[in-house]
XYZ file of C-alpha atoms in Angstrom:
591
model
C -5.875 -7.602 29.375
C -7.161 -10.628 28.448
C -6.982 -12.068 31.888
C -8.916 -9.148 32.881
C -11.488 -10.628 29.989
C -11.804 -13.410 30.970
C -13.100 -12.188 34.539
C -15.768 -13.839 35.844
C -17.197 -10.678 37.985
C -17.327 -8.671 34.451
C -21.649 -8.830 32.569
C -21.907 -10.033 29.187
C -25.528 -9.117 28.127
C -24.952 -12.659 26.059
C -22.740 -16.165 26.536
C -21.217 -14.973 23.792
C -20.129 -11.782 23.946
C -17.144 -12.291 26.299
C -15.749 -14.545 23.783
C -16.929 -11.933 20.945
C -14.723 -9.017 22.845
C -11.485 -11.710 23.806
C -11.629 -12.482 19.770
C -11.216 -8.896 18.235
C -8.648 -7.882 21.210
C -6.842 -10.123 20.083
C -7.478 -9.084 16.697
C -6.695 -5.429 17.608
C -3.601 -6.838 19.677
C -2.037 -8.827 16.691
C -2.581 -5.572 14.249
C -0.409 -3.507 16.433
C 2.267 -5.394 16.991
C 2.354 -5.842 12.892
C 2.033 -2.059 12.439
C 5.192 -1.980 15.070
C 7.165 -4.477 13.107
C 6.617 -2.372 10.259
C 7.815 0.827 11.394
C 10.708 -1.805 13.029
C 11.891 -3.028 9.496
C 10.925 0.324 8.163
C 13.877 2.495 10.209
C 16.241 -1.029 9.770
C 16.347 -1.277 6.222
C 16.614 2.750 5.923
C 19.448 2.467 7.672
C 20.923 0.217 4.707
C 21.140 3.906 2.796
C 21.988 6.274 5.962
C 24.975 3.920 6.570
C 25.447 4.085 2.647
C 25.253 7.912 2.528
C 28.085 8.548 5.081
C 30.782 6.176 3.899
C 30.124 6.253 -0.608
C 33.665 7.089 -1.535
C 34.138 8.952 -4.940
C 33.390 5.854 -6.591
C 30.239 4.309 -6.008
C 26.242 5.447 -6.625
C 23.094 4.846 -4.533
C 20.775 4.407 -7.316
C 16.429 4.526 -5.998
C 14.373 3.512 -9.009
C 10.901 3.420 -8.993
C 7.773 2.911 -11.072
C 6.128 6.254 -11.962
C 2.017 6.084 -11.341
C 0.880 6.598 -15.532
C 0.529 9.668 -16.884
C -3.080 10.167 -18.873
C -2.692 12.452 -21.787
C -3.621 15.948 -21.710
C -5.186 18.307 -24.447
C -4.941 22.258 -24.440
C -8.151 22.508 -25.921
C -10.231 19.451 -25.901
C -13.714 18.585 -25.652
C -15.897 16.583 -23.237
C -16.325 13.588 -25.275
C -12.225 13.541 -24.911
C -12.175 13.871 -21.724
C -12.956 9.684 -21.335
C -11.390 6.087 -22.018
C -7.924 8.204 -22.672
C -4.432 6.600 -22.871
C -2.220 6.896 -19.975
C 1.661 6.749 -20.678
C 4.212 4.376 -18.801
C 7.394 5.687 -17.698
C 10.177 4.370 -15.221
C 12.332 7.029 -12.518
C 15.714 6.506 -11.260
C 17.188 8.982 -9.130
C 21.616 8.710 -8.999
C 23.572 9.819 -5.426
C 26.492 9.891 -6.102
C 29.764 11.838 -4.748
C 30.322 15.130 -7.594
C 34.734 15.073 -7.732
C 35.868 18.713 -7.260
C 37.901 20.308 -10.324
C 41.702 19.893 -8.282
C 40.397 18.886 -5.362
C 40.654 15.045 -4.092
C 37.271 14.020 -2.274
C 38.223 13.348 1.772
C 35.697 12.190 4.128
C 34.978 15.891 5.648
C 31.531 16.525 6.451
C 32.522 20.941 5.813
C 33.799 19.503 2.330
C 31.954 16.189 1.479
C 29.264 16.948 -1.500
C 26.217 14.779 -2.838
C 24.770 15.184 -5.998
C 21.672 13.385 -7.145
C 20.207 13.247 -11.321
C 17.206 11.699 -11.918
C 16.378 9.990 -15.143
C 12.622 8.943 -16.399
C 12.201 6.315 -18.996
C 9.212 7.245 -21.393
C 7.174 4.381 -22.796
C 4.089 4.315 -25.582
C 2.640 0.845 -23.646
C 5.648 -1.482 -21.571
C 5.167 -4.341 -19.343
C 6.147 -3.267 -15.873
C 8.284 -6.697 -15.370
C 12.094 -7.985 -14.463
C 13.001 -7.917 -17.808
C 11.761 -3.820 -18.374
C 13.839 -2.970 -15.146
C 16.929 -4.823 -16.285
C 16.956 -3.141 -19.781
C 16.288 -0.033 -17.974
C 18.808 -0.251 -15.628
C 21.420 -1.979 -17.888
C 20.662 1.304 -20.596
C 21.315 3.750 -17.289
C 24.252 2.470 -16.351
C 26.200 2.663 -19.775
C 24.765 6.722 -20.221
C 25.851 7.230 -15.993
C 28.741 6.225 -17.018
C 30.247 7.666 -20.387
C 29.323 11.351 -17.868
C 30.581 10.112 -14.571
C 33.785 7.296 -15.694
C 35.008 7.733 -12.197
C 32.447 5.453 -10.896
C 33.021 1.874 -11.003
C 30.293 0.171 -8.382
C 26.150 0.930 -7.384
C 24.522 0.216 -4.624
C 20.198 -0.564 -6.063
C 17.442 0.157 -3.556
C 13.538 -0.229 -4.717
C 9.895 -1.582 -3.149
C 9.459 -4.968 -3.315
C 6.921 -4.902 -6.143
C 7.003 -7.410 -8.248
C 9.468 -6.404 -11.270
C 11.666 -5.458 -9.075
C 11.697 -8.885 -6.231
C 11.578 -11.860 -8.226
C 14.110 -14.254 -8.513
C 15.126 -13.376 -12.435
C 15.821 -9.918 -11.863
C 18.947 -10.871 -8.721
C 20.568 -13.410 -11.057
C 20.670 -11.665 -13.613
C 22.097 -8.172 -12.363
C 26.069 -9.501 -12.310
C 25.981 -10.021 -15.764
C 24.421 -6.246 -16.665
C 27.272 -4.901 -14.241
C 30.155 -6.706 -16.471
C 28.651 -5.268 -20.013
C 27.965 -1.722 -18.179
C 31.225 -1.452 -16.517
C 29.994 -0.689 -12.658
C 29.373 -4.221 -11.173
C 26.114 -3.923 -8.954
C 27.561 -4.787 -5.327
C 24.200 -4.583 -3.098
C 20.015 -4.243 -3.711
C 18.204 -3.358 -0.780
C 14.592 -3.353 -0.746
C 12.533 -1.032 1.384
C 9.533 -1.631 2.870
C 6.246 -0.760 1.541
C 5.535 3.009 1.219
C 8.657 3.435 2.502
C 12.109 4.638 0.889
C 11.439 5.897 -2.221
C 10.776 9.321 -1.153
C 13.576 10.004 -3.538
C 11.472 9.995 -6.354
C 7.924 10.267 -5.251
C 10.048 13.815 -4.701
C 10.696 14.262 -8.199
C 8.054 13.352 -9.953
C 5.453 16.483 -8.559
C 7.881 18.815 -10.447
C 8.288 16.956 -13.726
C 4.063 16.729 -13.022
C 4.326 20.914 -13.063
C 6.881 21.545 -15.838
C 4.696 18.882 -18.174
C 0.981 20.191 -17.376
C 2.573 23.630 -17.594
C 4.835 23.109 -20.689
C 0.440 21.817 -22.056
C -1.446 25.186 -21.061
C 0.925 27.006 -22.989
C -1.189 25.340 -26.167
C 0.948 21.573 -26.808
C -0.803 18.892 -26.986
C 0.769 15.811 -24.330
C -0.757 12.502 -26.106
C 2.821 10.744 -26.647
C 6.103 10.162 -24.749
C 7.278 12.414 -27.259
C 5.630 15.215 -26.193
C 6.188 14.316 -22.754
C 9.812 14.261 -23.591
C 9.524 17.760 -25.182
C 7.680 19.153 -22.778
C 10.797 17.308 -19.632
C 13.767 19.474 -22.492
C 11.699 23.065 -22.981
C 10.666 23.680 -18.746
C 13.680 21.143 -17.643
C 13.792 19.998 -14.349
C 16.462 20.762 -11.764
C 18.286 17.780 -11.752
C 17.025 15.995 -14.315
C 16.449 14.160 -17.369
C 14.609 12.059 -19.769
C 14.108 9.935 -23.116
C 12.227 8.103 -24.731
C 12.592 4.491 -24.952
C 10.775 0.942 -25.715
C 11.515 -2.646 -24.477
C 12.354 -4.927 -27.085
C 11.328 -8.326 -25.455
C 13.361 -10.557 -28.613
C 16.380 -11.277 -26.249
C 14.434 -12.468 -23.129
C 15.969 -16.205 -23.043
C 17.062 -16.377 -19.928
C 16.973 -19.261 -17.146
C 17.125 -18.987 -13.577
C 16.292 -21.586 -10.598
C 14.493 -20.506 -8.402
C 15.812 -19.703 -4.859
C 13.720 -21.690 -1.767
C 11.872 -19.015 0.572
C 13.014 -15.865 -2.010
C 10.255 -13.765 -0.223
C 11.934 -13.321 2.778
C 14.945 -11.340 2.265
C 14.971 -8.143 1.160
C 18.635 -7.522 1.197
C 20.676 -9.066 -1.544
C 25.175 -8.682 -1.363
C 26.755 -10.374 -4.689
C 30.099 -11.809 -4.254
C 32.689 -12.759 -7.279
C 30.890 -16.466 -6.509
C 27.423 -16.209 -5.178
C 24.955 -13.920 -4.129
C 24.719 -13.551 -0.290
C 21.166 -12.790 1.415
C 19.484 -11.934 4.341
C 16.310 -11.238 5.991
C 16.708 -7.849 7.421
C 19.845 -5.393 7.002
C 23.057 -6.107 9.261
C 21.640 -9.254 11.143
C 23.195 -12.365 10.716
C 26.035 -12.771 8.249
C 23.297 -13.491 5.789
C 23.094 -17.350 2.950
C 25.528 -17.843 0.603
C 23.819 -18.762 -3.001
C 26.609 -19.883 -5.734
C 25.294 -18.054 -8.960
C 25.998 -22.027 -10.373
C 23.247 -22.963 -8.273
C 20.992 -20.453 -9.586
C 22.102 -19.468 -12.758
C 21.404 -22.293 -15.684
C 21.893 -19.543 -18.549
C 22.548 -16.257 -18.259
C 20.683 -13.157 -19.443
C 22.359 -11.403 -23.182
C 22.075 -7.922 -23.086
C 18.332 -6.755 -22.839
C 17.553 -3.826 -25.418
C 16.049 -1.016 -24.794
C 16.067 0.461 -28.192
C 16.267 4.968 -27.657
C 14.184 6.669 -29.671
C 14.382 10.079 -28.326
C 18.207 10.328 -25.851
C 18.254 11.991 -22.929
C 19.713 15.440 -22.343
C 22.327 16.920 -20.853
C 21.125 18.135 -17.232
C 21.771 21.745 -16.658
C 21.588 22.640 -13.365
C 22.318 19.787 -10.791
C 21.047 18.754 -7.355
C 24.037 19.293 -4.884
C 23.990 18.755 -1.290
C 26.090 20.655 1.040
C 25.836 19.374 4.578
C 28.353 21.855 5.832
C 26.042 25.228 4.643
C 24.192 26.217 7.639
C 20.817 28.883 7.665
C 22.235 32.411 8.591
C 20.438 34.077 11.218
C 19.402 36.962 8.592
C 16.881 34.876 6.543
C 14.354 32.762 9.080
C 14.129 29.010 8.877
C 10.930 28.672 7.895
C 11.275 24.118 6.392
C 11.559 21.822 9.519
C 12.828 18.395 9.214
C 9.410 16.504 9.978
C 11.974 13.184 11.026
C 11.679 12.692 15.117
C 14.345 14.347 17.284
C 16.148 16.121 13.924
C 16.744 19.530 14.694
C 17.999 20.662 10.795
C 15.488 24.047 9.218
C 16.313 25.629 6.384
C 15.070 28.134 5.186
C 15.046 27.017 0.818
C 13.055 25.167 -0.412
C 15.319 23.032 -2.218
C 17.900 22.530 0.515
C 15.223 21.499 2.739
C 13.905 18.720 -0.106
C 17.563 17.757 -0.545
C 17.831 17.600 3.352
C 14.987 14.783 3.112
C 16.804 12.712 0.137
C 19.980 12.426 1.377
C 20.483 14.205 4.174
C 21.989 12.907 7.321
C 19.613 13.187 10.572
C 20.673 15.419 13.181
C 19.385 14.324 16.853
C 20.077 16.536 19.676
C 20.879 15.138 23.317
C 22.124 17.624 25.217
C 22.768 14.995 28.419
C 25.511 12.674 28.039
C 22.976 9.828 29.670
C 19.955 10.592 28.014
C 19.443 7.799 25.613
C 16.397 8.782 24.093
C 15.334 11.901 22.651
C 11.470 13.956 23.827
C 9.579 12.103 21.164
C 10.720 8.053 22.852
C 9.692 10.411 25.989
C 6.816 11.191 25.099
C 5.925 7.792 23.753
C 7.053 6.052 26.125
C 5.478 8.013 29.297
C 2.098 7.800 27.140
C 2.412 4.134 26.995
C 2.659 3.595 31.230
C -0.396 5.751 31.642
C -2.589 3.078 29.926
C -0.350 0.468 30.200
C -2.915 -0.808 32.371
C -6.573 -1.977 32.645
C -9.041 -0.592 35.905
C -12.604 -1.924 36.214
C -13.837 -0.581 39.187
C -13.591 3.144 38.997
C -11.384 5.693 41.313
C -9.975 9.343 42.115
C -7.945 10.497 39.255
C -4.368 10.700 40.730
C -1.933 13.515 39.605
C 0.356 12.234 36.392
C 4.048 11.496 37.062
C 5.873 10.515 34.059
C 7.588 7.237 34.058
C 10.715 6.103 35.116
C 11.912 3.109 32.697
C 12.411 0.658 34.729
C 13.185 -2.762 34.408
C 10.805 -4.581 35.370
C 7.584 -2.458 33.216
C 10.046 -3.538 30.163
C 8.077 -5.871 27.628
C 9.427 -8.783 26.880
C 10.199 -10.051 23.519
C 10.838 -12.871 21.721
C 14.430 -12.875 19.079
C 13.040 -12.533 15.384
C 9.788 -10.829 16.277
C 10.342 -8.008 13.671
C 11.020 -10.711 11.627
C 8.370 -10.342 7.593
C 6.501 -12.696 7.491
C 6.192 -15.657 4.214
C 4.056 -14.863 1.892
C 1.534 -17.317 1.888
C -1.313 -18.262 -0.698
C -4.750 -16.746 -1.004
C -6.666 -19.037 2.538
C -9.234 -21.068 0.877
C -13.067 -19.604 1.855
C -15.381 -22.773 3.098
C -18.608 -23.598 1.049
C -21.107 -21.745 3.757
C -18.992 -18.594 3.144
C -19.136 -18.658 -0.320
C -22.552 -19.388 -0.427
C -23.826 -16.308 1.965
C -21.331 -13.847 0.139
C -22.403 -14.988 -3.266
C -26.142 -13.866 -2.095
C -25.084 -11.302 -1.044
C -23.860 -10.277 -3.991
C -26.570 -11.247 -5.915
C -29.508 -9.379 -3.688
C -27.058 -6.033 -4.291
C -27.356 -6.850 -8.354
C -30.952 -7.497 -8.117
C -32.084 -4.929 -6.039
C -29.955 -1.663 -6.366
C -29.413 -1.505 -3.126
C -25.566 -2.976 -2.764
C -24.110 -3.633 0.875
C -20.170 -2.477 1.709
C -18.231 -4.503 2.238
C -17.155 -3.349 6.202
C -20.898 -3.876 6.583
C -21.403 -7.191 5.056
C -17.930 -7.981 7.145
C -20.425 -6.688 10.306
C -23.149 -8.454 9.496
C -21.681 -11.776 8.504
C -20.405 -11.788 12.644
C -24.564 -11.651 13.378
C -25.460 -14.178 10.984
C -28.218 -16.169 12.485
C -29.927 -19.685 11.460
C -33.743 -19.918 11.361
C -33.394 -21.024 14.968
C -31.402 -17.750 15.701
C -28.079 -19.822 15.570
C -24.815 -18.507 14.610
C -24.086 -19.228 10.862
C -19.684 -18.751 11.357
C -17.852 -19.411 13.590
C -15.290 -17.148 14.236
C -13.030 -19.412 12.798
C -15.259 -17.785 9.347
C -15.272 -13.757 10.096
C -13.894 -12.037 7.412
C -12.407 -8.972 6.842
C -13.319 -6.384 4.884
C -10.478 -6.453 2.338
C -11.177 -9.936 1.874
C -14.874 -9.424 1.478
C -13.521 -6.930 -1.369
C -11.078 -9.249 -2.628
C -14.019 -11.884 -3.669
C -16.770 -9.526 -4.450
C -14.072 -8.684 -6.980
C -13.336 -11.678 -8.061
C -17.362 -12.007 -7.993
C -18.064 -9.444 -10.596
C -14.411 -9.881 -12.757
C -15.902 -13.757 -13.658
C -19.471 -12.944 -14.428
C -18.793 -9.933 -16.009
C -16.279 -12.009 -18.509
C -19.313 -14.260 -18.709
C -21.610 -11.760 -19.957
C -19.320 -10.605 -22.471
C -18.698 -13.661 -23.829
C -22.459 -14.217 -24.112
C -23.753 -10.577 -24.353
C -26.322 -9.703 -27.399
C -24.401 -7.443 -29.740
C -27.158 -5.904 -31.518
C -28.150 -2.289 -31.123
C -30.771 -1.070 -29.254
C -32.682 2.213 -31.040
C -33.502 5.782 -29.473
C -36.709 4.474 -28.255
C -35.160 2.040 -26.084
C -32.947 4.393 -24.034
C -36.054 6.618 -23.177
C -37.598 3.459 -22.566
C -34.586 2.675 -19.849
C -34.505 6.338 -18.980
C -37.863 6.155 -17.882
C -37.888 2.869 -15.977
C -34.438 4.055 -14.215
C -37.181 7.109 -12.505
C -39.718 5.320 -11.881
C -37.626 2.922 -9.579
C -36.310 5.752 -8.666
C -39.407 7.739 -7.211
C -40.672 4.343 -5.892
C -37.211 3.938 -3.997
C -37.537 7.152 -2.460
C -41.169 6.855 -1.652
C -41.326 3.627 0.137
C -40.279 -0.074 0.355
C -38.685 -1.350 -1.835
C -39.191 -4.259 -3.254
C -37.798 -7.142 -2.318
C -37.608 -6.914 2.089
C -34.513 -7.889 2.663
C -32.931 -9.215 6.467
C -29.568 -10.284 6.154
C -29.298 -12.839 2.879
C -33.774 -13.350 4.186
C -35.806 -12.285 1.232
C -38.954 -11.878 3.905
C -41.269 -11.692 0.250
C -40.641 -15.228 -0.762
C -40.631 -16.346 2.927
C -44.062 -14.054 3.456
C -45.757 -15.047 -0.064
C -44.635 -19.219 0.602
C -46.035 -18.902 3.808
C -42.686 -20.053 5.725
C -42.062 -17.108 7.661
C -43.481 -19.129 10.581
C -39.997 -20.419 10.499
C -38.107 -18.001 11.759
C -37.877 -18.164 16.046
C -38.851 -15.471 18.234
C -35.390 -13.979 18.250
C -34.834 -13.944 14.884
C -37.945 -12.032 14.915
C -37.404 -9.005 17.561
C -34.019 -9.204 15.539
C -36.153 -8.389 12.820
C -38.443 -6.138 14.295
C -35.019 -4.203 15.738
C -34.096 -4.156 12.389
C -37.435 -2.373 10.354
C -37.147 -0.441 13.667
C -40.795 -2.209 14.438
C -41.973 -1.583 17.591
C -42.247 -4.310 19.790
C -41.998 -4.970 23.643
C -40.476 -7.956 25.163
C -43.041 -10.373 26.172
C -44.683 -10.531 22.826
C -45.834 -13.653 20.953
C -44.730 -15.903 18.352
C -47.720 -15.273 16.760
C -48.011 -11.591 17.712
C -44.595 -10.621 15.892
C -45.384 -12.425 12.950
C -48.449 -10.194 12.397
C -45.616 -7.464 12.625
C -43.392 -8.912 9.946
C -46.303 -9.837 7.659
C -47.710 -6.414 7.760
C -44.661 -5.150 7.079
C -44.187 -7.429 3.975
C -48.349 -6.070 2.817
C -46.629 -2.712 2.217
C -44.206 -3.839 -0.205
C -45.659 -3.390 -4.076
C -45.622 -7.224 -4.521
C -47.956 -7.653 -2.008
C -50.275 -4.591 -3.600
C -50.186 -7.080 -7.064
């Protein structure tokens, strides 16, 4: 594709148009490769969970952890003024997956008799810092509670996303001591890819929120964690329980050495003398790190103060893989996993299958390497693998044969996650340009979107119509958003520090409302002062007799931007006259 863009016989309407298109192509290509790498890493990290589920014994359990979205206070009856400025309540969800021991029977590795139970524990807080110490406190309390109700469990496997409170050096170093105190040793800690792998916690949160809202509609207020606890106890969701807690940080005294390159590691196995780390699950033998090189002072038992204990789980959530959909009940829910042929008549069975079930892929032929979804995707890619610049008649579609000569080449480790690097420093020229854009938006009220600013940077010109930025200075929409957010936050703090604390009367408020109404009418009727082109204030240039500093190309760009008709053979004086007439219509020229 790059060679096609670089071909000399392709016409471009500007000298640097070819390089712009090539830049866009390279960025798009890299984004697609990053997306493919993300999908591959997600599937590979999910394999860690599937392997555990297939070989789970009655002495082992899997714990999936996630901080839930903070719950906003609710009232059964509330004034409109009480709708604003509400406090939020923090809660943490831990879903435990294990094999229940059947009474009078020994557990055997048989698909027809194997059962998997899921229990979800919610820790409710009035306020809590979501750091590694809070997670360690929650985990130790959870393992103590689970050990008391399931004494046969002696080993646990942890799983979470890569949020900072989970994926950090301190929590990893503190886990072995937690296992020693609770009697349930932590065998491994796997981190899933962003936006993938914690769906079991997200799915159980939905009925829990519904239960709380239902309790509120029955005439109760949800203002504290105790109210949430009462709601979840009175309207208990199947397989869940909740407790009201608070974290005591007085025992936070651990000291750990930082593991070099920690952000690259996503799988941690806890052995007798140290920790073995991997960048991806099941790839290679891992890197061994002794405990003595990591732990300086071990963490004492974290203190989680329990105000309202967990209530017993009345109805468990149990998955029976051998259960099939009967012919009398038509299958309504189909597994969304590509290739899986499982169907369910009950939503509860469908939900459990998504949480802890095994996806069954249909392979009718023994030599069939890919399912129908893979075949369709490969055939689609083969249809658009090349770009034809000349016109041709459409050919009849023929399926791809997947021959070896068309197989793309890939380097070893191409899908590995890149190490997290520090934020890139913008040049002074870029900072000055973005600051001017931000100031113009604040002064005029015509705030531009970050996406539009990113596009304007590509076309930004100096007075002599030269590029203002090189391609290495171009920013993305997210980078512009981040800069504007930081700039607004810094100025807000400065405004708070130097703000006038005197209160304005009702008369001042009325004058301000009238002024806003007048400005809105002026904005709708005509041009609003000042007239801006990119970062240039044309009103200032006109009154300072500096419009002539722009060359012909820049003046034509201005006419095109403001939809002023002009001819390609117009001279500079003609273009200056057209732009001057535009500025004369501004309110600043009529005073």
